[in-house]
Amino acid sequence: MSQDNIPFYDVVQIGYGPVSEIMALALARQGRSVAVFERWRVRFALPRAVCIDHELYRVLSALGMGKELPAVSHAGPMYRWYNADWKELLAIDWESESISGGPEVNFVHQPTLEKLFEDVVEACPNVELNLGWEAVEATQTADYAQLVVRDFETGETRTVRCKYLIGADGANSLVRQAIGSTQEDKGFEADWLVIDVLPHEGVTLDIPPAAQYCNPLRPTTIVPAGVKDGRYFRRWEFMRLPHETAAEIENEDFAWELLAPWVTRNQATIVRHKVYTFRSLLANTWRKGRMLIAGDAAHVMPPFMGQGMCAGLRDDWNLAWKLNLVLNGQASDELLDTYQPERRPHVSDVIDLSMYLGKVICIADPAKAAQRDEAFFSGKAPPPPAFPSLSDGILRRGPDGTVQAPAGLLSPHGTVRSGDRQGRFDEVVGLGFMLVSRSAAVEAELGKKQRAFLDALDAKRVVISAAGAEAGPGAWEDLDSKFIPYMEQHGIEAMLVRPDFYLYGAASTASDINQLVDDLAGDLKRHGVTLGTQPEQEAASA
């Protein structure tokens, strides 16, 4: 093939798991040309991830799947941790109302969820799926990234080029190797036998809704595993003990022996049983030039917070809005330099939280387990780390350079109404940058320059009023009482929200609003955003 005939795309992605699927969908919704290359022709049919948190439920809804998600997910229960005597060590509230609306966590059956993702992606004419093609070489120039792929069956090779290459290609990522990234090993490693079970029709199991049974004789996880066609799966995970080998426990008869206290052969079917090594790895470089990594290529973690897939989807959502500005020609690729500083510390903290929980349960020594129990019951055990917010990147800072609260927090979401229009905020107001205020005074204070900047950024200006209060013209009523209490809690009159739903910053009074907008304009400019320019042209060499 001559160089003139090499196909050229906005973005090429390697891998086609959930992270790549959602990345492709987000880019397709922007109108980008996307090519995806995946080694396997048939989607992996067995579940791995079992939950998505409220933030990612909101993201998936924003990408057009809000009506379908309730049929393929269900609310998470209270997540309780017990010692060997079934005395509670700690509890994580997964069923309470979240800041995003709905429960903190929803459980899913991953193959069913991925089928939903696939159907939506396949309906996008600007996404080209290439299944059965293995990525073998990734290189780049100043003008493009280049990928060589090989048909997994015939050995035929092809070459494609793109403006950006995204490796969502798993823990053994080719792209991570191509950009020369090393990995930080945070020190967690344990083998667990993961067993997914589908109870027979009409069978009700007498088991905890969601629990970690921290019994040193056999540390055990019992959690939901999603829903398919109205039938609910369950998952058990059993830690490999020091005297056992992975091969010994990866046996169906052994699996049934472990399950015997909970479920028997005449009550359910084992869908799969497999030993996984839970690790804690974090890439040190997430981007080099036109190549980037996301999902397991960038990070892997223990599963005890159910955040593995969620972390990868956050990578997508962070990267998508920045690529949108870059590919629109509204920003240089300097903007992509904020991807790693924003995502890496956040996911590092999530890994630490998952490791904290893993170290609670992964104790096979009775004496050490007794010490752990005493620490929790006496109140001496440190509490789990808080779930992180953004701590770096495009966030408003004070004069000393530190992030100025509440910048970096996730914004609220709920049902709003204006006149005869009512619905979830993202659906009826829209997506993108938002200036959300709780009085018309903010709009009145905005200067001409600040209005022009917000218009160039295509930022929406929204006034929210309390539920039941008399709203002014064009204001949205906070029917779920999500926005006004949040703003009162943080003592703010207005907040600038980024396209990924995180706060850039806030103004405590209406008179502060112009400085807030000017600060965003300055920060975006420093990171390469130049609004009002023409879209980037394809490289002349493409």
PDB file of C-alpha atoms in Angstrom, residues 98-319:
ATOM      1  CA  SER A  98     -25.792   9.737  45.930  1.00  0.00           C
ATOM      2  CA  ILE A  99     -24.816  13.230  44.843  1.00  0.00           C
ATOM      3  CA  SER A 100     -25.540  12.160  41.272  1.00  0.00           C
ATOM      4  CA  GLY A 101     -29.043  10.918  42.092  1.00  0.00           C
ATOM      5  CA  GLY A 102     -29.824   7.240  42.649  1.00  0.00           C
ATOM      6  CA  PRO A 103     -27.785   4.843  44.795  1.00  0.00           C
ATOM      7  CA  GLU A 104     -24.066   5.105  45.364  1.00  0.00           C
ATOM      8  CA  VAL A 105     -23.459   1.847  43.468  1.00  0.00           C
ATOM      9  CA  ASN A 106     -25.352  -0.193  40.884  1.00  0.00           C
ATOM     10  CA  PHE A 107     -24.542  -3.819  40.159  1.00  0.00           C
ATOM     11  CA  VAL A 108     -24.286  -5.082  36.589  1.00  0.00           C
ATOM     12  CA  HIS A 109     -23.763  -8.280  34.637  1.00  0.00           C
ATOM     13  CA  GLN A 110     -20.802  -7.220  32.512  1.00  0.00           C
ATOM     14  CA  PRO A 111     -21.580  -9.203  29.326  1.00  0.00           C
ATOM     15  CA  THR A 112     -25.120  -7.796  29.337  1.00  0.00           C
ATOM     16  CA  LEU A 113     -23.844  -4.273  29.951  1.00  0.00           C
ATOM     17  CA  GLU A 114     -21.238  -4.633  27.214  1.00  0.00           C
ATOM     18  CA  LYS A 115     -23.900  -5.841  24.779  1.00  0.00           C
ATOM     19  CA  LEU A 116     -25.695  -2.557  25.433  1.00  0.00           C
ATOM     20  CA  PHE A 117     -22.435  -0.681  24.805  1.00  0.00           C
ATOM     21  CA  GLU A 118     -21.823  -2.632  21.592  1.00  0.00           C
ATOM     22  CA  ASP A 119     -25.283  -2.004  20.228  1.00  0.00           C
ATOM     23  CA  VAL A 120     -24.933   1.742  20.757  1.00  0.00           C
ATOM     24  CA  VAL A 121     -21.424   1.870  19.254  1.00  0.00           C
ATOM     25  CA  GLU A 122     -22.394  -0.234  16.240  1.00  0.00           C
ATOM     26  CA  ALA A 123     -25.148   2.259  15.468  1.00  0.00           C
ATOM     27  CA  CYS A 124     -22.479   4.967  14.989  1.00  0.00           C
ATOM     28  CA  PRO A 125     -21.484   5.108  11.292  1.00  0.00           C
ATOM     29  CA  ASN A 126     -18.227   6.937  12.087  1.00  0.00           C
ATOM     30  CA  VAL A 127     -16.838   4.055  14.184  1.00  0.00           C
ATOM     31  CA  GLU A 128     -15.096   1.296  12.228  1.00  0.00           C
ATOM     32  CA  LEU A 129     -14.792  -1.962  14.171  1.00  0.00           C
ATOM     33  CA  ASN A 130     -12.005  -4.342  13.191  1.00  0.00           C
ATOM     34  CA  LEU A 131     -12.364  -7.554  15.186  1.00  0.00           C
ATOM     35  CA  GLY A 132      -9.774 -10.297  14.816  1.00  0.00           C
ATOM     36  CA  TRP A 133      -6.921  -7.848  14.212  1.00  0.00           C
ATOM     37  CA  GLU A 134      -3.953  -7.882  16.569  1.00  0.00           C
ATOM     38  CA  ALA A 135      -1.874  -4.739  17.097  1.00  0.00           C
ATOM     39  CA  VAL A 136       1.782  -5.518  16.481  1.00  0.00           C
ATOM     40  CA  GLU A 137       3.597  -2.174  16.191  1.00  0.00           C
ATOM     41  CA  ALA A 138       2.821   1.401  17.276  1.00  0.00           C
ATOM     42  CA  THR A 139       4.980   4.331  16.205  1.00  0.00           C
ATOM     43  CA  GLN A 140       4.529   8.064  15.756  1.00  0.00           C
ATOM     44  CA  THR A 141       5.844  11.180  14.066  1.00  0.00           C
ATOM     45  CA  ALA A 142       5.141  14.813  14.841  1.00  0.00           C
ATOM     46  CA  ASP A 143       2.165  14.642  12.449  1.00  0.00           C
ATOM     47  CA  TYR A 144       0.510  11.290  13.138  1.00  0.00           C
ATOM     48  CA  ALA A 145       0.544   8.022  15.039  1.00  0.00           C
ATOM     49  CA  GLN A 146       0.850   4.811  13.050  1.00  0.00           C
ATOM     50  CA  LEU A 147      -0.358   1.333  13.903  1.00  0.00           C
ATOM     51  CA  VAL A 148       0.450  -1.952  12.197  1.00  0.00           C
ATOM     52  CA  VAL A 149      -2.133  -4.690  12.756  1.00  0.00           C
ATOM     53  CA  ARG A 150      -2.230  -8.344  11.766  1.00  0.00           C
ATOM     54  CA  ASP A 151      -5.212 -10.553  11.022  1.00  0.00           C
ATOM     55  CA  PHE A 152      -5.135 -13.074  13.844  1.00  0.00           C
ATOM     56  CA  GLU A 153      -6.197 -15.929  11.525  1.00  0.00           C
ATOM     57  CA  THR A 154      -4.617 -15.221   8.131  1.00  0.00           C
ATOM     58  CA  GLY A 155      -1.527 -13.252   9.125  1.00  0.00           C
ATOM     59  CA  GLU A 156      -2.389 -10.410   6.710  1.00  0.00           C
ATOM     60  CA  THR A 157      -1.033  -7.042   7.891  1.00  0.00           C
ATOM     61  CA  ARG A 158      -2.454  -3.529   7.542  1.00  0.00           C
ATOM     62  CA  THR A 159      -1.209  -0.072   8.441  1.00  0.00           C
ATOM     63  CA  VAL A 160      -3.372   2.817   9.648  1.00  0.00           C
ATOM     64  CA  ARG A 161      -2.632   6.340  10.800  1.00  0.00           C
ATOM     65  CA  CYS A 162      -4.408   8.736  13.087  1.00  0.00           C
ATOM     66  CA  LYS A 163      -4.168  12.000  14.942  1.00  0.00           C
ATOM     67  CA  TYR A 164      -4.250  10.143  18.271  1.00  0.00           C
ATOM     68  CA  LEU A 165      -3.772   6.513  19.247  1.00  0.00           C
ATOM     69  CA  ILE A 166      -5.400   5.285  22.458  1.00  0.00           C
ATOM     70  CA  GLY A 167      -4.275   2.051  24.055  1.00  0.00           C
ATOM     71  CA  ALA A 168      -7.197   0.542  25.930  1.00  0.00           C
ATOM     72  CA  ASP A 169      -5.392  -2.727  25.420  1.00  0.00           C
ATOM     73  CA  GLY A 170      -5.241  -4.166  28.907  1.00  0.00           C
ATOM     74  CA  ALA A 171      -2.603  -4.892  31.487  1.00  0.00           C
ATOM     75  CA  ASN A 172      -0.058  -6.046  28.872  1.00  0.00           C
ATOM     76  CA  SER A 173      -0.570  -2.902  26.790  1.00  0.00           C
ATOM     77  CA  LEU A 174       1.392  -2.523  23.557  1.00  0.00           C
ATOM     78  CA  VAL A 175       0.880   1.246  23.681  1.00  0.00           C
ATOM     79  CA  ARG A 176       2.217   1.481  27.234  1.00  0.00           C
ATOM     80  CA  GLN A 177       5.351  -0.284  26.001  1.00  0.00           C
ATOM     81  CA  ALA A 178       5.537   1.948  22.918  1.00  0.00           C
ATOM     82  CA  ILE A 179       5.554   5.133  25.020  1.00  0.00           C
ATOM     83  CA  GLY A 180       8.194   3.638  27.294  1.00  0.00           C
ATOM     84  CA  SER A 181       6.132   3.776  30.450  1.00  0.00           C
ATOM     85  CA  THR A 182       7.267   1.966  33.557  1.00  0.00           C
ATOM     86  CA  GLN A 183       4.807   0.917  36.264  1.00  0.00           C
ATOM     87  CA  GLU A 184       4.649   1.650  39.956  1.00  0.00           C
ATOM     88  CA  ASP A 185       3.867  -1.489  41.944  1.00  0.00           C
ATOM     89  CA  LYS A 186       2.025  -0.373  45.075  1.00  0.00           C
ATOM     90  CA  GLY A 187       2.669  -3.731  46.710  1.00  0.00           C
ATOM     91  CA  PHE A 188      -0.605  -5.650  46.756  1.00  0.00           C
ATOM     92  CA  GLU A 189      -0.772  -9.180  45.357  1.00  0.00           C
ATOM     93  CA  ALA A 190      -3.149 -12.028  46.178  1.00  0.00           C
ATOM     94  CA  ASP A 191      -4.706 -14.957  44.308  1.00  0.00           C
ATOM     95  CA  TRP A 192      -8.461 -15.391  44.537  1.00  0.00           C
ATOM     96  CA  LEU A 193     -10.806 -17.954  43.013  1.00  0.00           C
ATOM     97  CA  VAL A 194     -13.698 -16.018  41.451  1.00  0.00           C
ATOM     98  CA  ILE A 195     -16.944 -17.961  41.032  1.00  0.00           C
ATOM     99  CA  ASP A 196     -20.057 -16.595  39.327  1.00  0.00           C
ATOM    100  CA  VAL A 197     -23.289 -18.431  40.031  1.00  0.00           C
ATOM    101  CA  LEU A 198     -26.782 -18.258  38.521  1.00  0.00           C
ATOM    102  CA  PRO A 199     -29.416 -19.584  40.947  1.00  0.00           C
ATOM    103  CA  HIS A 200     -32.098 -21.805  39.422  1.00  0.00           C
ATOM    104  CA  GLU A 201     -35.524 -20.366  38.752  1.00  0.00           C
ATOM    105  CA  GLY A 202     -37.452 -19.962  41.992  1.00  0.00           C
ATOM    106  CA  VAL A 203     -34.414 -20.471  44.250  1.00  0.00           C
ATOM    107  CA  THR A 204     -33.826 -17.895  47.001  1.00  0.00           C
ATOM    108  CA  LEU A 205     -30.447 -18.089  48.711  1.00  0.00           C
ATOM    109  CA  ASP A 206     -30.082 -17.303  52.411  1.00  0.00           C
ATOM    110  CA  ILE A 207     -26.903 -15.252  52.076  1.00  0.00           C
ATOM    111  CA  PRO A 208     -25.755 -11.713  52.929  1.00  0.00           C
ATOM    112  CA  PRO A 209     -26.666  -9.165  50.229  1.00  0.00           C
ATOM    113  CA  ALA A 210     -23.048  -7.932  49.954  1.00  0.00           C
ATOM    114  CA  ALA A 211     -20.352  -8.964  52.380  1.00  0.00           C
ATOM    115  CA  GLN A 212     -16.714  -9.657  53.018  1.00  0.00           C
ATOM    116  CA  TYR A 213     -16.390 -12.624  55.380  1.00  0.00           C
ATOM    117  CA  CYS A 214     -12.976 -11.941  56.930  1.00  0.00           C
ATOM    118  CA  ASN A 215     -12.456 -15.462  58.238  1.00  0.00           C
ATOM    119  CA  PRO A 216      -8.744 -16.346  58.221  1.00  0.00           C
ATOM    120  CA  LEU A 217      -9.643 -19.973  57.547  1.00  0.00           C
ATOM    121  CA  ARG A 218     -10.987 -18.853  54.156  1.00  0.00           C
ATOM    122  CA  PRO A 219     -11.402 -15.136  53.395  1.00  0.00           C
ATOM    123  CA  THR A 220     -14.561 -14.896  51.286  1.00  0.00           C
ATOM    124  CA  THR A 221     -16.391 -12.300  49.199  1.00  0.00           C
ATOM    125  CA  ILE A 222     -20.167 -12.555  48.601  1.00  0.00           C
ATOM    126  CA  VAL A 223     -21.661  -9.898  46.313  1.00  0.00           C
ATOM    127  CA  PRO A 224     -24.308  -9.470  43.627  1.00  0.00           C
ATOM    128  CA  ALA A 225     -23.146 -10.016  40.047  1.00  0.00           C
ATOM    129  CA  GLY A 226     -25.788  -8.200  38.050  1.00  0.00           C
ATOM    130  CA  VAL A 227     -29.000  -9.041  36.259  1.00  0.00           C
ATOM    131  CA  LYS A 228     -29.800 -10.530  32.847  1.00  0.00           C
ATOM    132  CA  ASP A 229     -33.312 -11.086  31.537  1.00  0.00           C
ATOM    133  CA  GLY A 230     -34.686 -10.581  35.030  1.00  0.00           C
ATOM    134  CA  ARG A 231     -32.427 -13.219  36.628  1.00  0.00           C
ATOM    135  CA  TYR A 232     -29.885 -12.182  39.253  1.00  0.00           C
ATOM    136  CA  PHE A 233     -26.353 -13.547  39.334  1.00  0.00           C
ATOM    137  CA  ARG A 234     -24.244 -13.921  42.478  1.00  0.00           C
ATOM    138  CA  ARG A 235     -20.489 -13.884  42.928  1.00  0.00           C
ATOM    139  CA  TRP A 236     -18.252 -15.593  45.453  1.00  0.00           C
ATOM    140  CA  GLU A 237     -14.517 -15.001  45.709  1.00  0.00           C
ATOM    141  CA  PHE A 238     -12.273 -17.228  47.849  1.00  0.00           C
ATOM    142  CA  MET A 239      -8.685 -16.341  48.682  1.00  0.00           C
ATOM    143  CA  ARG A 240      -6.041 -18.919  47.872  1.00  0.00           C
ATOM    144  CA  LEU A 241      -4.440 -20.014  51.146  1.00  0.00           C
ATOM    145  CA  PRO A 242      -0.646 -20.190  51.498  1.00  0.00           C
ATOM    146  CA  HIS A 243      -0.500 -23.995  51.306  1.00  0.00           C
ATOM    147  CA  GLU A 244      -2.577 -24.177  48.094  1.00  0.00           C
ATOM    148  CA  THR A 245      -1.650 -23.717  44.447  1.00  0.00           C
ATOM    149  CA  ALA A 246      -3.760 -21.888  41.904  1.00  0.00           C
ATOM    150  CA  ALA A 247      -4.155 -25.091  39.900  1.00  0.00           C
ATOM    151  CA  GLU A 248      -5.488 -26.951  42.941  1.00  0.00           C
ATOM    152  CA  ILE A 249      -8.280 -24.494  43.638  1.00  0.00           C
ATOM    153  CA  GLU A 250      -9.200 -23.832  39.992  1.00  0.00           C
ATOM    154  CA  ASN A 251     -11.277 -26.991  39.846  1.00  0.00           C
ATOM    155  CA  GLU A 252     -15.063 -27.178  39.632  1.00  0.00           C
ATOM    156  CA  ASP A 253     -15.436 -29.838  42.318  1.00  0.00           C
ATOM    157  CA  PHE A 254     -13.268 -27.761  44.650  1.00  0.00           C
ATOM    158  CA  ALA A 255     -15.373 -24.714  43.777  1.00  0.00           C
ATOM    159  CA  TRP A 256     -18.534 -26.557  44.849  1.00  0.00           C
ATOM    160  CA  GLU A 257     -16.840 -27.574  48.100  1.00  0.00           C
ATOM    161  CA  LEU A 258     -16.124 -23.921  48.855  1.00  0.00           C
ATOM    162  CA  LEU A 259     -19.667 -22.921  47.915  1.00  0.00           C
ATOM    163  CA  ALA A 260     -21.290 -25.674  49.989  1.00  0.00           C
ATOM    164  CA  PRO A 261     -22.101 -23.495  53.052  1.00  0.00           C
ATOM    165  CA  TRP A 262     -23.908 -21.044  50.792  1.00  0.00           C
ATOM    166  CA  VAL A 263     -25.309 -22.780  47.728  1.00  0.00           C
ATOM    167  CA  THR A 264     -25.467 -26.342  46.411  1.00  0.00           C
ATOM    168  CA  ARG A 265     -25.457 -27.951  42.957  1.00  0.00           C
ATOM    169  CA  ASN A 266     -29.219 -28.471  43.006  1.00  0.00           C
ATOM    170  CA  GLN A 267     -29.782 -24.758  43.660  1.00  0.00           C
ATOM    171  CA  ALA A 268     -27.612 -23.086  41.029  1.00  0.00           C
ATOM    172  CA  THR A 269     -25.260 -23.334  38.060  1.00  0.00           C
ATOM    173  CA  ILE A 270     -21.653 -22.213  38.086  1.00  0.00           C
ATOM    174  CA  VAL A 271     -21.237 -19.777  35.207  1.00  0.00           C
ATOM    175  CA  ARG A 272     -17.473 -19.616  35.550  1.00  0.00           C
ATOM    176  CA  HIS A 273     -14.709 -20.242  38.048  1.00  0.00           C
ATOM    177  CA  LYS A 274     -11.225 -18.847  37.566  1.00  0.00           C
ATOM    178  CA  VAL A 275      -8.250 -17.821  39.662  1.00  0.00           C
ATOM    179  CA  TYR A 276      -7.241 -14.171  39.322  1.00  0.00           C
ATOM    180  CA  THR A 277      -4.181 -12.463  40.735  1.00  0.00           C
ATOM    181  CA  PHE A 278      -5.246  -9.167  42.265  1.00  0.00           C
ATOM    182  CA  ARG A 279      -2.492  -6.563  41.940  1.00  0.00           C
ATOM    183  CA  SER A 280      -1.947  -2.819  42.345  1.00  0.00           C
ATOM    184  CA  LEU A 281      -0.076  -1.333  39.380  1.00  0.00           C
ATOM    185  CA  LEU A 282      -0.004   2.240  38.121  1.00  0.00           C
ATOM    186  CA  ALA A 283       1.649   3.446  34.905  1.00  0.00           C
ATOM    187  CA  ASN A 284       4.138   6.258  35.352  1.00  0.00           C
ATOM    188  CA  THR A 285       3.553   7.741  31.883  1.00  0.00           C
ATOM    189  CA  TRP A 286       0.049   8.006  30.395  1.00  0.00           C
ATOM    190  CA  ARG A 287       0.825  10.011  27.290  1.00  0.00           C
ATOM    191  CA  LYS A 288       3.697  10.541  24.898  1.00  0.00           C
ATOM    192  CA  GLY A 289       3.004  12.727  21.889  1.00  0.00           C
ATOM    193  CA  ARG A 290       0.045  11.297  19.988  1.00  0.00           C
ATOM    194  CA  MET A 291      -0.196   8.099  22.032  1.00  0.00           C
ATOM    195  CA  LEU A 292      -2.210   7.690  25.245  1.00  0.00           C
ATOM    196  CA  ILE A 293      -3.308   4.846  27.498  1.00  0.00           C
ATOM    197  CA  ALA A 294      -6.498   4.248  29.471  1.00  0.00           C
ATOM    198  CA  GLY A 295      -8.115   1.577  31.637  1.00  0.00           C
ATOM    199  CA  ASP A 296      -6.098  -1.482  32.627  1.00  0.00           C
ATOM    200  CA  ALA A 297      -3.264  -0.291  30.392  1.00  0.00           C
ATOM    201  CA  ALA A 298      -2.811   2.561  32.882  1.00  0.00           C
ATOM    202  CA  HIS A 299      -3.853   0.963  36.174  1.00  0.00           C
ATOM    203  CA  VAL A 300      -4.978  -2.260  37.826  1.00  0.00           C
ATOM    204  CA  MET A 301      -6.272  -2.576  41.366  1.00  0.00           C
ATOM    205  CA  PRO A 302      -7.769  -5.022  43.870  1.00  0.00           C
ATOM    206  CA  PRO A 303     -11.532  -5.421  43.355  1.00  0.00           C
ATOM    207  CA  PHE A 304     -12.713  -4.711  46.890  1.00  0.00           C
ATOM    208  CA  MET A 305     -14.239  -1.308  46.028  1.00  0.00           C
ATOM    209  CA  GLY A 306     -15.583  -2.399  42.636  1.00  0.00           C
ATOM    210  CA  GLN A 307     -13.666   0.439  40.979  1.00  0.00           C
ATOM    211  CA  GLY A 308     -11.586  -1.255  38.254  1.00  0.00           C
ATOM    212  CA  MET A 309     -13.941  -0.626  35.337  1.00  0.00           C
ATOM    213  CA  CYS A 310     -15.155   2.652  36.864  1.00  0.00           C
ATOM    214  CA  ALA A 311     -11.603   4.008  36.898  1.00  0.00           C
ATOM    215  CA  GLY A 312     -11.192   3.202  33.207  1.00  0.00           C
ATOM    216  CA  LEU A 313     -14.469   4.896  32.308  1.00  0.00           C
ATOM    217  CA  ARG A 314     -13.305   7.991  34.214  1.00  0.00           C
ATOM    218  CA  ASP A 315     -10.214   7.986  31.992  1.00  0.00           C
ATOM    219  CA  ASP A 316     -12.527   8.062  28.968  1.00  0.00           C
ATOM    220  CA  TRP A 317     -14.684  10.891  30.255  1.00  0.00           C
ATOM    221  CA  ASN A 318     -11.692  13.028  31.233  1.00  0.00           C
ATOM    222  CA  LEU A 319      -9.935  12.475  27.927  1.00  0.00           C
TER     223      LEU A 319
END
